[in-house]
C-alpha positions as a LaTeX table, in Angstrom:
\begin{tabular}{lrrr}
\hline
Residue & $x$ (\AA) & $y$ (\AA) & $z$ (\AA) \\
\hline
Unk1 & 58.23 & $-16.41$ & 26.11 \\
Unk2 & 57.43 & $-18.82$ & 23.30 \\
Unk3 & 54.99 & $-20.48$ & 25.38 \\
Unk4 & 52.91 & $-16.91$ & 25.86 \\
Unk5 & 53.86 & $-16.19$ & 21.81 \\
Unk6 & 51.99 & $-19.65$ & 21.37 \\
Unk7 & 49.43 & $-18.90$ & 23.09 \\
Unk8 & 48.67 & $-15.56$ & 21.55 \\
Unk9 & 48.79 & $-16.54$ & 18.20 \\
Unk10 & 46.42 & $-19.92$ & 19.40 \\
Unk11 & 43.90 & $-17.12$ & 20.47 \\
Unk12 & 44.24 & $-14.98$ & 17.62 \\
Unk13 & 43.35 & $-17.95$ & 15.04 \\
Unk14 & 40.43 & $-18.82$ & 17.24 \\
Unk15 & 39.13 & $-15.48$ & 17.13 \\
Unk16 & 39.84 & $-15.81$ & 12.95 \\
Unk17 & 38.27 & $-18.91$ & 12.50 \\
Unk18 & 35.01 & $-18.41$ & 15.30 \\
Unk19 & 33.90 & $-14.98$ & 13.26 \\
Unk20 & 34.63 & $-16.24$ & 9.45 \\
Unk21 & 32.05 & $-19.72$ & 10.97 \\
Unk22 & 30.00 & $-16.94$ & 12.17 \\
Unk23 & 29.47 & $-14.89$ & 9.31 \\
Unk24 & 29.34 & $-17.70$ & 6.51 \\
Unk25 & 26.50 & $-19.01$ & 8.87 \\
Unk26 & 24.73 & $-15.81$ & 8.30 \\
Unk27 & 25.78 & $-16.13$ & 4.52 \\
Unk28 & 25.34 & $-19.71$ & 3.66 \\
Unk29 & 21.68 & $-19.24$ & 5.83 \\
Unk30 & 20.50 & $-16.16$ & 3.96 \\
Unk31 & 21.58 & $-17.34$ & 0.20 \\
Unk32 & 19.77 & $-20.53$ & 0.76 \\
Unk33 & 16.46 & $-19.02$ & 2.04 \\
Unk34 & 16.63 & $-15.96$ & $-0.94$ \\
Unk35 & 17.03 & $-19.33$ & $-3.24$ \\
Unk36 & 13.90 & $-21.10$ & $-1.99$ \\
Unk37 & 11.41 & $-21.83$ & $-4.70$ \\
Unk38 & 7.92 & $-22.10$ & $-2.81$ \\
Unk39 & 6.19 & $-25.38$ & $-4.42$ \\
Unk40 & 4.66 & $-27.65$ & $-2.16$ \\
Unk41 & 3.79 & $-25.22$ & 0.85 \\
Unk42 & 2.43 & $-21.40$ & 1.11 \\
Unk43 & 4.61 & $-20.69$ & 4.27 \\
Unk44 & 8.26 & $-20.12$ & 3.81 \\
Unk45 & 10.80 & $-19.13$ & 6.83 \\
Unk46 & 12.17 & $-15.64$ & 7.22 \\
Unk47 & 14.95 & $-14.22$ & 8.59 \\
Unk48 & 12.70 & $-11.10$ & 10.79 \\
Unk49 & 9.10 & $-11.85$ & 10.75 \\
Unk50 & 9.82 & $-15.76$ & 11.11 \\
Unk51 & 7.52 & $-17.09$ & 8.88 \\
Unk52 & 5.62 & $-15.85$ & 5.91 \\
Unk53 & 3.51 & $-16.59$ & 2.86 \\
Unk54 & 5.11 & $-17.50$ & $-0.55$ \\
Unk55 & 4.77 & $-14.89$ & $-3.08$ \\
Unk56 & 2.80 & $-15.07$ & $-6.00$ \\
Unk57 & 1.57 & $-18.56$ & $-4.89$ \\
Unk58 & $-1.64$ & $-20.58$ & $-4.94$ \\
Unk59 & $-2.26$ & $-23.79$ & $-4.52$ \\
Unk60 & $-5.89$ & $-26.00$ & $-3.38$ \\
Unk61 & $-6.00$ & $-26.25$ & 0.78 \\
Unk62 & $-7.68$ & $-29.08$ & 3.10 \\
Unk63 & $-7.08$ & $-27.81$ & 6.04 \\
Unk64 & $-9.55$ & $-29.55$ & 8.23 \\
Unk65 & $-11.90$ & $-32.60$ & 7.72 \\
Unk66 & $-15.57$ & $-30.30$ & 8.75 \\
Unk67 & $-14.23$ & $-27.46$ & 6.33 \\
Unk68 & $-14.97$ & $-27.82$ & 2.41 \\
Unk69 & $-11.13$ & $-27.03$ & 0.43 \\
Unk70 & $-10.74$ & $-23.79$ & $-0.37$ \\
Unk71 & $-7.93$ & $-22.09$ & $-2.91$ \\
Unk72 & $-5.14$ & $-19.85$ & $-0.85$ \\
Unk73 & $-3.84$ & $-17.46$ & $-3.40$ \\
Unk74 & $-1.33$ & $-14.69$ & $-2.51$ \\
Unk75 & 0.45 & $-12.04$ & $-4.48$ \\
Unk76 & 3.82 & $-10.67$ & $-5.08$ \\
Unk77 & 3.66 & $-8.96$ & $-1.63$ \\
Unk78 & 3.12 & $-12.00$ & $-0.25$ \\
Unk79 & $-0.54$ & $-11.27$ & 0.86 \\
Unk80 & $-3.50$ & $-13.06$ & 0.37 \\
Unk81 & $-6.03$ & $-11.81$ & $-1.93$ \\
Unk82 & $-8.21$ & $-13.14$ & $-4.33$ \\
Unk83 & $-7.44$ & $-13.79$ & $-8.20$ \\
Unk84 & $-3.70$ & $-12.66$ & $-6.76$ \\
Unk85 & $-5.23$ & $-9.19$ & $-6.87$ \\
Unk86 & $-2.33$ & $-6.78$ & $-6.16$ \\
Unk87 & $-1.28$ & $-3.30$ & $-4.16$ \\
Unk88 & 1.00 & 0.07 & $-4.68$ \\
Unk89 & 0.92 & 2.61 & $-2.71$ \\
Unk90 & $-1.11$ & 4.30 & $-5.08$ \\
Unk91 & $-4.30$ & 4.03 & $-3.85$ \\
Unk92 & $-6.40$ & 5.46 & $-6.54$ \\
Unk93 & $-8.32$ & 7.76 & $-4.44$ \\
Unk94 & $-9.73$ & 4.57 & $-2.54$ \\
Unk95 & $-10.12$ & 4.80 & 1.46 \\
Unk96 & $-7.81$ & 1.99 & 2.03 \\
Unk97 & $-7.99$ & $-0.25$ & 5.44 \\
Unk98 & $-5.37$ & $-2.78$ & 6.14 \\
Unk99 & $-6.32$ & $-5.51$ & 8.66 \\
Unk100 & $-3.35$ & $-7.33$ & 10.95 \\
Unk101 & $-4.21$ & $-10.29$ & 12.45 \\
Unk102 & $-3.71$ & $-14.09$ & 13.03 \\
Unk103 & $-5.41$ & $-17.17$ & 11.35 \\
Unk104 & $-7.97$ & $-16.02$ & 12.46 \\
Unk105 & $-8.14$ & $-12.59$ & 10.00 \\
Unk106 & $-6.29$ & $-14.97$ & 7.78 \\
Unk107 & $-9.50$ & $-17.03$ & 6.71 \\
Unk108 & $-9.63$ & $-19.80$ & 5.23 \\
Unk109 & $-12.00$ & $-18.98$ & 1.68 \\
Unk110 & $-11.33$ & $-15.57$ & 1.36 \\
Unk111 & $-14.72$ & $-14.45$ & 0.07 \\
Unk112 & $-15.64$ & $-15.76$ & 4.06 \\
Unk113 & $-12.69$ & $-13.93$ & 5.68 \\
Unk114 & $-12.94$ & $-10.87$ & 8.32 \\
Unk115 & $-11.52$ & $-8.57$ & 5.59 \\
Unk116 & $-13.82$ & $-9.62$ & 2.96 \\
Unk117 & $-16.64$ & $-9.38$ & 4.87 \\
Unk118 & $-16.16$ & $-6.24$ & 5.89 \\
Unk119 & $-15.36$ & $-4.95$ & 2.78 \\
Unk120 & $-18.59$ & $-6.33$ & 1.45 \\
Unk121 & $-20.49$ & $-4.77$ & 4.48 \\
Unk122 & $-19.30$ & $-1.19$ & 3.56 \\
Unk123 & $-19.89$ & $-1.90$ & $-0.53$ \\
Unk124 & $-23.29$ & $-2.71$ & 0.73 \\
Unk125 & $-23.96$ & 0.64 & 2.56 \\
Unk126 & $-23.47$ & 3.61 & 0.19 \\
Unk127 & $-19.25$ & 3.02 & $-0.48$ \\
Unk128 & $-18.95$ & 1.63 & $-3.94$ \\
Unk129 & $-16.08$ & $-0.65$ & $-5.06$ \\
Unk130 & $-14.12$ & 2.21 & $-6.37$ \\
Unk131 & $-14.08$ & 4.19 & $-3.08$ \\
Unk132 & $-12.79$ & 1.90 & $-0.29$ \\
Unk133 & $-10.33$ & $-1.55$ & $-0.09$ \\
Unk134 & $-9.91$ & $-3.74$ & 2.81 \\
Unk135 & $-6.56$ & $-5.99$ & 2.47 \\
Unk136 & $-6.18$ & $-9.17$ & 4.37 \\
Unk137 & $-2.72$ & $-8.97$ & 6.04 \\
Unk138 & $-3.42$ & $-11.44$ & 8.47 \\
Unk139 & $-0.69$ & $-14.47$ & 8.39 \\
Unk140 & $-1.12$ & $-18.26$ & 10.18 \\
Unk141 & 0.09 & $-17.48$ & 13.76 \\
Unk142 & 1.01 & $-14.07$ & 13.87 \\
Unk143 & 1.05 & $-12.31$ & 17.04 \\
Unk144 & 1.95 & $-8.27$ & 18.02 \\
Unk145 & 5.72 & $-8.64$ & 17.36 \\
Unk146 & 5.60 & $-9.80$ & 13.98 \\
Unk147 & 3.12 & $-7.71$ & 12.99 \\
Unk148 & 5.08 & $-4.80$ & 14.38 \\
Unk149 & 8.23 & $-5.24$ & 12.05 \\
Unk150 & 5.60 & $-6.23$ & 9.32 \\
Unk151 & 4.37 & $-2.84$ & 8.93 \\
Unk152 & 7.44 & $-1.07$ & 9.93 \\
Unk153 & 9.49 & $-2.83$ & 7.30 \\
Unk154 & 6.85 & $-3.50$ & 4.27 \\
Unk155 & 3.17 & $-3.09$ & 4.75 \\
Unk156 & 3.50 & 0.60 & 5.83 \\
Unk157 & 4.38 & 1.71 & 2.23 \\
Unk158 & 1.04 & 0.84 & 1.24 \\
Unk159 & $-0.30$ & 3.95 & 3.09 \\
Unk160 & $-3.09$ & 2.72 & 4.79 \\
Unk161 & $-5.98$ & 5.42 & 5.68 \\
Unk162 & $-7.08$ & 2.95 & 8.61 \\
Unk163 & $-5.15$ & 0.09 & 10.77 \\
Unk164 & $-7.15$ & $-2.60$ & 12.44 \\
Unk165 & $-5.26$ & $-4.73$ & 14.51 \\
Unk166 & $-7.09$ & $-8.54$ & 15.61 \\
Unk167 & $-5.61$ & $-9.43$ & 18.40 \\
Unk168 & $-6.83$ & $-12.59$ & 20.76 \\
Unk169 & $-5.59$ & $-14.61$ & 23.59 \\
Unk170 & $-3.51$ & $-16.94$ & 21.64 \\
Unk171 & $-1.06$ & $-14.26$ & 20.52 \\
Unk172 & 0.08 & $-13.03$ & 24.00 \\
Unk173 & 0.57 & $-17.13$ & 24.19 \\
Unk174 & 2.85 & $-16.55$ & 21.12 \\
Unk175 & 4.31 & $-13.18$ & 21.71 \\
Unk176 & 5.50 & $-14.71$ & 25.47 \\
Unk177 & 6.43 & $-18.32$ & 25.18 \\
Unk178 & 7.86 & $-18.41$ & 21.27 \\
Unk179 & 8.82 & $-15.26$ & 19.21 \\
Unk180 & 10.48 & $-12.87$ & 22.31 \\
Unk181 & 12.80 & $-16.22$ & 22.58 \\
Unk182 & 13.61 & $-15.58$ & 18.91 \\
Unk183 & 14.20 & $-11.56$ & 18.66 \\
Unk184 & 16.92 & $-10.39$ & 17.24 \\
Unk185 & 18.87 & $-7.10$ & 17.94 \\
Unk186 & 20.95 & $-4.36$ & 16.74 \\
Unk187 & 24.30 & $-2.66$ & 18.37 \\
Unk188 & 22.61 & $-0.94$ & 20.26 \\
Unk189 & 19.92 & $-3.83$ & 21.95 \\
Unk190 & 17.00 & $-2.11$ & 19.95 \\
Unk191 & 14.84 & $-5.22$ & 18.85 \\
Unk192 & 14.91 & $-6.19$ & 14.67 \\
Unk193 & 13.06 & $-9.08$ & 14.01 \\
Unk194 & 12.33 & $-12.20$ & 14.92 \\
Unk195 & 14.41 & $-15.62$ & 13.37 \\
Unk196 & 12.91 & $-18.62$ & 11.79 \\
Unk197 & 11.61 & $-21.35$ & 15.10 \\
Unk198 & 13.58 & $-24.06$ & 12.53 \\
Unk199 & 17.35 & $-22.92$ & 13.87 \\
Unk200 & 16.12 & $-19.44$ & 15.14 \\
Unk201 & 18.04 & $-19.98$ & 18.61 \\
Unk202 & 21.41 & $-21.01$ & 16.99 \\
Unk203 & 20.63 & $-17.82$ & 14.97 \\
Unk204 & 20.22 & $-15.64$ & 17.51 \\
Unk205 & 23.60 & $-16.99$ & 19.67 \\
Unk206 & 25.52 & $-16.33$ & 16.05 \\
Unk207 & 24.20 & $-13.03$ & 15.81 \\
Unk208 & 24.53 & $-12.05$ & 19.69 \\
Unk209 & 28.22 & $-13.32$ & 19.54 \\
Unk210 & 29.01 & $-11.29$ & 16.32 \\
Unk211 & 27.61 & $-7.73$ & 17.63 \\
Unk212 & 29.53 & $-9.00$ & 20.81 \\
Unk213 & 32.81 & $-9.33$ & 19.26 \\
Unk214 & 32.14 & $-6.55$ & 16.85 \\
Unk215 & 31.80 & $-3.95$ & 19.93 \\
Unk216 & 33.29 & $-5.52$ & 22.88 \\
Unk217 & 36.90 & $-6.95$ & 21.70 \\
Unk218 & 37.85 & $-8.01$ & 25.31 \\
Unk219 & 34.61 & $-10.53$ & 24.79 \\
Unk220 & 36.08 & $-11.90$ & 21.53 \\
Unk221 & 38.86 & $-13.90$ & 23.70 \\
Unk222 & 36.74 & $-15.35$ & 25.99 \\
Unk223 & 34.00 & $-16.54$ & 23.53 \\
Unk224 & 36.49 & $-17.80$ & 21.34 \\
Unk225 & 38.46 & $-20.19$ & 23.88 \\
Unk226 & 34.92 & $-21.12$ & 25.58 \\
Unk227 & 33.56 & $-22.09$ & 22.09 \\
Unk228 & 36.94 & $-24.23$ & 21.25 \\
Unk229 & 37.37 & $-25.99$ & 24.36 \\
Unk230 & 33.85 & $-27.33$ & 24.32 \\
Unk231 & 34.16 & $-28.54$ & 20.45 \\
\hline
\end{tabular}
């Protein structure tokens, strides 16, 4: 009998110790990324759309030895624009188009990016500056999942008229082979976001273990010994 009281209370501490670990991963993880003070680069990790650009940041860019340097400047969204210029939802009457894409909508000098060409194009053909905006929401390696939870989560509030979405070859590459390995979900297995690649896996166990224990106690045991007798 106290062999089986033993026991018990062995599990029960397991279980104790293997969610606090858990959830002060989580904790300790989240504090230290909200603390992050972007100096030195323009990408910073995040906890659903993996990776994204440091707000209110700017900083001189070689990116390649054929291409001239070029200043990356983003705003408190996050977004690259030029002179930091920023967005509400108010719109101010303009016919506003918000363009998703990769690197590759990205740009490198923004007056030479997809956005700001095209915005130039329709300036140039009877739409003055005060009727129409194009935003650059394209982000170094994006692909169709992150740019999903972008705009459900944030760039949907800025009430786009029109959506253009670039997509190319390399971001079914992406979609397939990196970020679906990452996805996080809910209780109820309906996809969230997508974890940092730096620790994303570990993140995604702690998180699939949690909702695990959280609605399937008779799991809890089982993790809990399996974790212990391998550490």
């Amino acid at each position: 009998m106290k062999k089986i009281l033993s026991f018990l209370i062995l599990i029960l501490v397991n279980i104790s110790i293997f969610i606090f670990v858990s959830k002060s991963s989580d904790f300790v993880f989240l504090k230290l990324q909200k603390n992050k003070i972007p100096i030195l680069k323009r990408y910073l990790e995040h906890d659903t759309l993996n990776h994204v650009f440091a707000k209110k940041f700017s900083t001189t860019i070689k990116a390649h030895n054929n291409i001239p340097k070029f200043l990356f400047e983003s705003n408190s969204l996050g977004l690259k624009s030029k002179n930091k210029k920023e967005y509400t939802s108010n719109k101010f009457n303009k016919f506003r188009i918000l363009i998703l894409g990769d690197s590759f909508v990205e740009g490198y000098d923004y007056n030479k990016s997809l956005p700001a060409i095209l915005e130039k194009i329709l300036t140039n053909n009877n739409y003055s500056d005060d009727s129409i905006e194009v935003i650059n929401a394209g982000v170094g390696s994006y692909s169709p999942i992150l740019h999903f939870f972008n705009y459900k989560y944030y760039l949907n509030k800025l009430k786009p008229d029109l959506v253009i979405l670039a997509v190319d070859v390399t971001d079914l590459r992406d979609d397939y082979s990196k970020y679906s390995k990452l996805l996080w979900y809910d209780e109820n297995n309906s996809p969230i976001g997508v974890f940092p690649s730096s620790g994303g896996s570990q993140k995604k166990l702690n998180k699939t273990i949690n909702i695990m224990l959280e609605n399937e106690p008779i799991f809890s045991k089982y993790w809990s010994l399996a974790f212990f007798s391998k550490n």
